[in-house]
Amino acid sequence: MSNRTFTMIKPDATRNGNTGAILQMINAAGFRIVAMKMTRLSKEKAGEFYAVHAARPFYGELVDFMSSGPITAAILEKDNAVEEFRKLIGATNPAEAADGTIRKLFATSIGENAVHGSDSNENAVIEGDFFFSKLEQF
Ligand code: ATP
Ligand code: MG
Protein backbone atom coordinates (compact mmCIF):
# COMPACT_ATOMS: atom_id res chain seq x y z
CA MET A 1 0.00 0.00 0.00
CA SER A 2 2.61 2.53 1.06
CA ASN A 3 4.77 1.69 -1.95
CA ARG A 4 2.56 3.48 -4.47
CA THR A 5 1.98 7.08 -5.49
CA PHE A 6 -0.01 8.84 -8.19
CA THR A 7 1.26 11.39 -10.70
CA MET A 8 0.05 13.53 -13.58
CA ILE A 9 2.24 15.07 -16.24
CA LYS A 10 0.39 18.38 -16.47
CA PRO A 11 -0.83 20.22 -19.62
CA ASP A 12 2.18 22.58 -19.74
CA ALA A 13 4.66 19.70 -19.87
CA THR A 14 2.50 17.91 -22.45
CA ARG A 15 2.39 21.04 -24.65
CA ASN A 16 6.13 21.57 -24.30
CA GLY A 17 6.89 18.04 -25.49
CA ASN A 18 8.38 16.93 -22.17
CA THR A 19 6.27 13.82 -21.52
CA GLY A 20 8.94 11.37 -22.70
CA ALA A 21 11.78 13.09 -20.83
CA ILE A 22 9.75 13.14 -17.59
CA LEU A 23 8.81 9.44 -17.90
CA GLN A 24 12.50 8.70 -18.51
CA MET A 25 13.43 10.48 -15.25
CA ILE A 26 10.69 8.62 -13.38
CA ASN A 27 12.04 5.27 -14.63
CA ALA A 28 15.66 6.25 -14.00
CA ALA A 29 14.76 7.08 -10.38
CA GLY A 30 13.58 3.50 -9.89
CA PHE A 31 9.80 3.87 -10.12
CA ARG A 32 7.81 1.12 -11.84
CA ILE A 33 4.77 2.29 -13.85
CA VAL A 34 1.80 0.13 -12.79
CA ALA A 35 -0.94 2.16 -14.56
CA MET A 36 -0.80 4.89 -17.19
CA LYS A 37 -3.04 6.82 -19.58
CA MET A 38 -3.07 10.03 -21.60
CA THR A 39 -6.36 11.86 -21.16
CA ARG A 40 -7.88 15.31 -20.73
CA LEU A 41 -9.74 16.52 -17.65
CA SER A 42 -12.99 18.41 -18.10
CA LYS A 43 -13.32 21.54 -15.95
CA GLU A 44 -15.70 19.62 -13.75
CA LYS A 45 -13.30 16.70 -13.26
CA ALA A 46 -10.31 19.02 -12.64
CA GLY A 47 -12.38 20.86 -10.02
CA GLU A 48 -13.27 17.58 -8.37
CA PHE A 49 -9.67 16.36 -8.35
CA TYR A 50 -8.42 19.57 -6.69
CA ALA A 51 -11.54 20.10 -4.51
CA VAL A 52 -9.31 20.31 -1.42
CA HIS A 53 -8.07 23.67 -2.79
CA ALA A 54 -11.57 25.06 -3.56
CA ALA A 55 -11.26 27.90 -1.05
CA ARG A 56 -7.81 29.00 -2.23
CA PRO A 57 -7.46 32.16 -4.38
CA PHE A 58 -5.74 30.22 -7.19
CA TYR A 59 -8.44 27.53 -7.49
CA GLY A 60 -10.12 28.94 -10.63
CA GLU A 61 -6.77 29.38 -12.36
CA LEU A 62 -5.74 25.84 -11.32
CA VAL A 63 -8.94 24.29 -12.70
CA ASP A 64 -8.65 26.24 -15.98
CA PHE A 65 -5.03 25.21 -16.39
CA MET A 66 -5.51 21.54 -15.51
CA SER A 67 -8.34 21.26 -18.05
CA SER A 68 -6.48 23.23 -20.76
CA GLY A 69 -4.99 20.22 -22.55
CA PRO A 70 -4.02 16.57 -22.29
CA ILE A 71 -2.28 15.10 -19.26
CA THR A 72 -0.62 11.75 -18.60
CA ALA A 73 -1.87 10.09 -15.42
CA ALA A 74 0.10 7.24 -13.85
CA ILE A 75 0.43 5.12 -10.72
CA LEU A 76 4.02 4.52 -9.67
CA GLU A 77 5.55 1.89 -7.44
CA LYS A 78 8.72 2.13 -5.35
CA ASP A 79 9.59 1.74 -1.65
CA ASN A 80 8.39 4.86 0.20
CA ALA A 81 6.89 6.06 -3.09
CA VAL A 82 5.03 9.18 -1.92
CA GLU A 83 8.02 10.78 -0.21
CA GLU A 84 10.57 9.59 -2.79
CA PHE A 85 8.47 10.96 -5.64
CA ARG A 86 8.02 14.35 -3.99
CA LYS A 87 11.82 14.49 -3.68
CA LEU A 88 12.14 13.72 -7.40
CA ILE A 89 9.65 16.43 -8.47
CA GLY A 90 10.90 19.19 -6.12
CA ALA A 91 9.13 22.16 -4.53
CA THR A 92 5.75 23.42 -5.82
CA ASN A 93 7.39 26.67 -6.92
CA PRO A 94 10.11 25.84 -9.49
CA ALA A 95 12.13 28.84 -8.26
CA GLU A 96 12.53 26.94 -4.98
CA ALA A 97 12.95 23.46 -6.48
CA ALA A 98 16.30 21.72 -5.97
CA ASP A 99 18.67 21.24 -8.91
CA GLY A 100 18.02 18.09 -10.89
CA THR A 101 14.34 17.85 -9.88
CA ILE A 102 11.60 17.53 -12.51
CA ARG A 103 10.07 20.88 -11.61
CA LYS A 104 13.45 22.64 -11.68
CA LEU A 105 14.02 21.26 -15.17
CA PHE A 106 10.54 21.53 -16.70
CA ALA A 107 8.21 23.82 -14.69
CA THR A 108 7.75 27.43 -15.72
CA SER A 109 5.82 28.86 -12.73
CA ILE A 110 4.16 27.91 -9.44
CA GLY A 111 0.89 27.40 -11.34
CA GLU A 112 2.29 25.64 -14.41
CA ASN A 113 4.61 23.26 -12.62
CA ALA A 114 4.85 20.26 -14.97
CA VAL A 115 3.85 17.43 -12.63
CA HIS A 116 1.58 16.42 -9.77
CA GLY A 117 2.60 14.09 -6.96
CA SER A 118 0.35 12.70 -4.19
CA ASP A 119 1.00 14.10 -0.71
CA SER A 120 0.05 11.01 1.36
CA ASN A 121 -0.51 7.27 1.00
CA GLU A 122 -4.22 7.79 1.54
CA ASN A 123 -4.46 10.40 -1.22
CA ALA A 124 -2.33 8.25 -3.54
CA VAL A 125 -5.03 5.56 -3.41
CA ILE A 126 -7.90 8.05 -3.80
CA GLU A 127 -6.20 9.77 -6.75
CA GLY A 128 -5.19 6.53 -8.48
CA ASP A 129 -8.78 5.27 -8.18
CA PHE A 130 -10.01 8.60 -9.64
CA PHE A 131 -8.38 7.69 -12.97
CA PHE A 132 -8.03 3.92 -13.03
CA SER A 133 -10.32 0.98 -12.32
CA LYS A 134 -8.78 -1.76 -10.18
CA LEU A 135 -8.41 -3.88 -13.35
CA GLU A 136 -6.19 -1.14 -14.84
CA GLN A 137 -3.83 -1.09 -11.82
CA PHE A 138 -1.15 -3.76 -12.33
P1 ATP B 1 0.44 19.05 -6.70
O1 ATP B 1 -0.69 18.76 -5.75
O2 ATP B 1 -0.03 19.50 -8.06
O3 ATP B 1 1.42 17.91 -6.76
P2 ATP B 1 1.81 20.47 -4.66
O4 ATP B 1 1.34 19.38 -3.75
O5 ATP B 1 3.28 20.72 -4.73
O6 ATP B 1 1.28 20.26 -6.13
P3 ATP B 1 -0.38 22.06 -3.69
O7 ATP B 1 -0.26 22.97 -2.53
O8 ATP B 1 -1.09 20.76 -3.53
O9 ATP B 1 1.10 21.83 -4.27
O10 ATP B 1 -1.05 22.90 -4.88
C1 ATP B 1 -1.66 22.23 -5.96
C2 ATP B 1 -1.34 22.95 -7.24
O11 ATP B 1 -1.98 24.23 -7.23
C3 ATP B 1 0.13 23.28 -7.47
O12 ATP B 1 0.86 22.22 -8.03
C4 ATP B 1 0.03 24.44 -8.42
O13 ATP B 1 -0.22 23.98 -9.76
C5 ATP B 1 -1.18 25.18 -7.91
N1 ATP B 1 -0.78 26.22 -6.97
C6 ATP B 1 -0.37 26.10 -5.70
N2 ATP B 1 -0.07 27.26 -5.13
C7 ATP B 1 -0.30 28.20 -6.09
C8 ATP B 1 -0.19 29.62 -6.14
N3 ATP B 1 0.21 30.33 -5.08
N4 ATP B 1 -0.51 30.22 -7.31
C9 ATP B 1 -0.93 29.53 -8.38
N5 ATP B 1 -1.07 28.18 -8.40
C10 ATP B 1 -0.75 27.53 -7.27
MG1 MG C 1 -0.67 18.75 -3.66
mmCIF file of C-alpha atoms and ligand atoms in Angstrom:
data_model
loop_
_atom_site.group_PDB
_atom_site.id
_atom_site.type_symbol
_atom_site.label_atom_id
_atom_site.label_comp_id
_atom_site.label_asym_id
_atom_site.label_seq_id
_atom_site.Cartn_x
_atom_site.Cartn_y
_atom_site.Cartn_z
ATOM 1 C CA MET A 1 0.000 0.000 0.000
ATOM 2 C CA SER A 2 2.612 2.528 1.057
ATOM 3 C CA ASN A 3 4.772 1.690 -1.947
ATOM 4 C CA ARG A 4 2.563 3.478 -4.475
ATOM 5 C CA THR A 5 1.985 7.079 -5.489
ATOM 6 C CA PHE A 6 -0.010 8.838 -8.187
ATOM 7 C CA THR A 7 1.261 11.394 -10.701
ATOM 8 C CA MET A 8 0.049 13.527 -13.579
ATOM 9 C CA ILE A 9 2.239 15.071 -16.240
ATOM 10 C CA LYS A 10 0.388 18.381 -16.466
ATOM 11 C CA PRO A 11 -0.834 20.221 -19.624
ATOM 12 C CA ASP A 12 2.181 22.584 -19.740
ATOM 13 C CA ALA A 13 4.658 19.697 -19.872
ATOM 14 C CA THR A 14 2.503 17.906 -22.451
ATOM 15 C CA ARG A 15 2.388 21.040 -24.646
ATOM 16 C CA ASN A 16 6.134 21.572 -24.299
ATOM 17 C CA GLY A 17 6.890 18.036 -25.488
ATOM 18 C CA ASN A 18 8.379 16.931 -22.167
ATOM 19 C CA THR A 19 6.270 13.818 -21.516
ATOM 20 C CA GLY A 20 8.942 11.370 -22.698
ATOM 21 C CA ALA A 21 11.782 13.094 -20.834
ATOM 22 C CA ILE A 22 9.753 13.136 -17.594
ATOM 23 C CA LEU A 23 8.812 9.442 -17.905
ATOM 24 C CA GLN A 24 12.495 8.698 -18.505
ATOM 25 C CA MET A 25 13.433 10.485 -15.254
ATOM 26 C CA ILE A 26 10.694 8.616 -13.376
ATOM 27 C CA ASN A 27 12.036 5.275 -14.631
ATOM 28 C CA ALA A 28 15.660 6.250 -14.004
ATOM 29 C CA ALA A 29 14.760 7.079 -10.381
ATOM 30 C CA GLY A 30 13.580 3.503 -9.891
ATOM 31 C CA PHE A 31 9.798 3.866 -10.121
ATOM 32 C CA ARG A 32 7.806 1.124 -11.838
ATOM 33 C CA ILE A 33 4.773 2.294 -13.850
ATOM 34 C CA VAL A 34 1.804 0.133 -12.793
ATOM 35 C CA ALA A 35 -0.942 2.155 -14.557
ATOM 36 C CA MET A 36 -0.796 4.895 -17.189
ATOM 37 C CA LYS A 37 -3.044 6.816 -19.583
ATOM 38 C CA MET A 38 -3.074 10.029 -21.599
ATOM 39 C CA THR A 39 -6.365 11.859 -21.159
ATOM 40 C CA ARG A 40 -7.883 15.308 -20.733
ATOM 41 C CA LEU A 41 -9.739 16.516 -17.645
ATOM 42 C CA SER A 42 -12.994 18.409 -18.102
ATOM 43 C CA LYS A 43 -13.316 21.537 -15.948
ATOM 44 C CA GLU A 44 -15.702 19.619 -13.748
ATOM 45 C CA LYS A 45 -13.297 16.703 -13.264
ATOM 46 C CA ALA A 46 -10.312 19.018 -12.645
ATOM 47 C CA GLY A 47 -12.381 20.857 -10.025
ATOM 48 C CA GLU A 48 -13.269 17.577 -8.369
ATOM 49 C CA PHE A 49 -9.665 16.355 -8.346
ATOM 50 C CA TYR A 50 -8.419 19.565 -6.693
ATOM 51 C CA ALA A 51 -11.537 20.104 -4.512
ATOM 52 C CA VAL A 52 -9.310 20.313 -1.423
ATOM 53 C CA HIS A 53 -8.075 23.675 -2.791
ATOM 54 C CA ALA A 54 -11.568 25.056 -3.565
ATOM 55 C CA ALA A 55 -11.264 27.898 -1.048
ATOM 56 C CA ARG A 56 -7.805 29.000 -2.234
ATOM 57 C CA PRO A 57 -7.463 32.159 -4.376
ATOM 58 C CA PHE A 58 -5.740 30.220 -7.195
ATOM 59 C CA TYR A 59 -8.437 27.534 -7.490
ATOM 60 C CA GLY A 60 -10.118 28.937 -10.629
ATOM 61 C CA GLU A 61 -6.768 29.376 -12.359
ATOM 62 C CA LEU A 62 -5.737 25.842 -11.321
ATOM 63 C CA VAL A 63 -8.943 24.293 -12.698
ATOM 64 C CA ASP A 64 -8.649 26.245 -15.978
ATOM 65 C CA PHE A 65 -5.030 25.211 -16.387
ATOM 66 C CA MET A 66 -5.510 21.535 -15.511
ATOM 67 C CA SER A 67 -8.342 21.257 -18.052
ATOM 68 C CA SER A 68 -6.476 23.231 -20.764
ATOM 69 C CA GLY A 69 -4.988 20.220 -22.552
ATOM 70 C CA PRO A 70 -4.024 16.572 -22.289
ATOM 71 C CA ILE A 71 -2.281 15.103 -19.261
ATOM 72 C CA THR A 72 -0.625 11.750 -18.604
ATOM 73 C CA ALA A 73 -1.874 10.086 -15.418
ATOM 74 C CA ALA A 74 0.098 7.241 -13.847
ATOM 75 C CA ILE A 75 0.426 5.119 -10.721
ATOM 76 C CA LEU A 76 4.025 4.524 -9.674
ATOM 77 C CA GLU A 77 5.550 1.891 -7.443
ATOM 78 C CA LYS A 78 8.717 2.131 -5.347
ATOM 79 C CA ASP A 79 9.594 1.737 -1.651
ATOM 80 C CA ASN A 80 8.394 4.862 0.204
ATOM 81 C CA ALA A 81 6.893 6.056 -3.088
ATOM 82 C CA VAL A 82 5.027 9.184 -1.920
ATOM 83 C CA GLU A 83 8.015 10.777 -0.207
ATOM 84 C CA GLU A 84 10.567 9.589 -2.788
ATOM 85 C CA PHE A 85 8.468 10.959 -5.643
ATOM 86 C CA ARG A 86 8.019 14.354 -3.995
ATOM 87 C CA LYS A 87 11.816 14.493 -3.682
ATOM 88 C CA LEU A 88 12.139 13.723 -7.397
ATOM 89 C CA ILE A 89 9.650 16.433 -8.465
ATOM 90 C CA GLY A 90 10.904 19.189 -6.124
ATOM 91 C CA ALA A 91 9.128 22.161 -4.531
ATOM 92 C CA THR A 92 5.747 23.422 -5.816
ATOM 93 C CA ASN A 93 7.391 26.667 -6.916
ATOM 94 C CA PRO A 94 10.115 25.839 -9.487
ATOM 95 C CA ALA A 95 12.131 28.842 -8.262
ATOM 96 C CA GLU A 96 12.526 26.936 -4.982
ATOM 97 C CA ALA A 97 12.949 23.457 -6.482
ATOM 98 C CA ALA A 98 16.303 21.720 -5.971
ATOM 99 C CA ASP A 99 18.665 21.242 -8.910
ATOM 100 C CA GLY A 100 18.015 18.090 -10.889
ATOM 101 C CA THR A 101 14.341 17.847 -9.883
ATOM 102 C CA ILE A 102 11.604 17.528 -12.508
ATOM 103 C CA ARG A 103 10.071 20.884 -11.609
ATOM 104 C CA LYS A 104 13.448 22.639 -11.678
ATOM 105 C CA LEU A 105 14.022 21.261 -15.169
ATOM 106 C CA PHE A 106 10.542 21.533 -16.701
ATOM 107 C CA ALA A 107 8.212 23.817 -14.686
ATOM 108 C CA THR A 108 7.752 27.432 -15.716
ATOM 109 C CA SER A 109 5.822 28.861 -12.735
ATOM 110 C CA ILE A 110 4.156 27.909 -9.443
ATOM 111 C CA GLY A 111 0.891 27.400 -11.343
ATOM 112 C CA GLU A 112 2.295 25.643 -14.407
ATOM 113 C CA ASN A 113 4.611 23.258 -12.621
ATOM 114 C CA ALA A 114 4.855 20.261 -14.972
ATOM 115 C CA VAL A 115 3.855 17.427 -12.629
ATOM 116 C CA HIS A 116 1.584 16.415 -9.774
ATOM 117 C CA GLY A 117 2.598 14.093 -6.957
ATOM 118 C CA SER A 118 0.355 12.698 -4.192
ATOM 119 C CA ASP A 119 1.001 14.103 -0.715
ATOM 120 C CA SER A 120 0.048 11.010 1.361
ATOM 121 C CA ASN A 121 -0.506 7.268 1.001
ATOM 122 C CA GLU A 122 -4.221 7.789 1.537
ATOM 123 C CA ASN A 123 -4.464 10.401 -1.222
ATOM 124 C CA ALA A 124 -2.332 8.254 -3.539
ATOM 125 C CA VAL A 125 -5.025 5.562 -3.411
ATOM 126 C CA ILE A 126 -7.901 8.049 -3.798
ATOM 127 C CA GLU A 127 -6.201 9.767 -6.750
ATOM 128 C CA GLY A 128 -5.187 6.526 -8.480
ATOM 129 C CA ASP A 129 -8.778 5.270 -8.181
ATOM 130 C CA PHE A 130 -10.014 8.601 -9.640
ATOM 131 C CA PHE A 131 -8.380 7.693 -12.972
ATOM 132 C CA PHE A 132 -8.034 3.918 -13.031
ATOM 133 C CA SER A 133 -10.320 0.982 -12.318
ATOM 134 C CA LYS A 134 -8.782 -1.762 -10.175
ATOM 135 C CA LEU A 135 -8.413 -3.876 -13.355
ATOM 136 C CA GLU A 136 -6.185 -1.145 -14.845
ATOM 137 C CA GLN A 137 -3.830 -1.092 -11.824
ATOM 138 C CA PHE A 138 -1.150 -3.762 -12.333
HETATM 139 P P1 ATP B 1 0.438 19.047 -6.703
HETATM 140 O O1 ATP B 1 -0.695 18.762 -5.746
HETATM 141 O O2 ATP B 1 -0.028 19.500 -8.060
HETATM 142 O O3 ATP B 1 1.419 17.906 -6.759
HETATM 143 P P2 ATP B 1 1.808 20.470 -4.657
HETATM 144 O O4 ATP B 1 1.337 19.376 -3.749
HETATM 145 O O5 ATP B 1 3.278 20.718 -4.728
HETATM 146 O O6 ATP B 1 1.285 20.261 -6.128
HETATM 147 P P3 ATP B 1 -0.385 22.061 -3.693
HETATM 148 O O7 ATP B 1 -0.264 22.971 -2.529
HETATM 149 O O8 ATP B 1 -1.090 20.763 -3.530
HETATM 150 O O9 ATP B 1 1.101 21.833 -4.267
HETATM 151 O O10 ATP B 1 -1.046 22.904 -4.883
HETATM 152 C C1 ATP B 1 -1.664 22.230 -5.964
HETATM 153 C C2 ATP B 1 -1.344 22.950 -7.236
HETATM 154 O O11 ATP B 1 -1.980 24.230 -7.225
HETATM 155 C C3 ATP B 1 0.128 23.281 -7.467
HETATM 156 O O12 ATP B 1 0.859 22.222 -8.026
HETATM 157 C C4 ATP B 1 0.032 24.441 -8.418
HETATM 158 O O13 ATP B 1 -0.221 23.980 -9.756
HETATM 159 C C5 ATP B 1 -1.183 25.183 -7.911
HETATM 160 N N1 ATP B 1 -0.780 26.223 -6.973
HETATM 161 C C6 ATP B 1 -0.367 26.096 -5.699
HETATM 162 N N2 ATP B 1 -0.070 27.262 -5.130
HETATM 163 C C7 ATP B 1 -0.304 28.201 -6.085
HETATM 164 C C8 ATP B 1 -0.192 29.622 -6.144
HETATM 165 N N3 ATP B 1 0.214 30.332 -5.078
HETATM 166 N N4 ATP B 1 -0.512 30.220 -7.309
HETATM 167 C C9 ATP B 1 -0.931 29.530 -8.383
HETATM 168 N N5 ATP B 1 -1.068 28.181 -8.396
HETATM 169 C C10 ATP B 1 -0.751 27.532 -7.272
HETATM 170 MG MG MG B 2 -0.666 18.745 -3.657
#
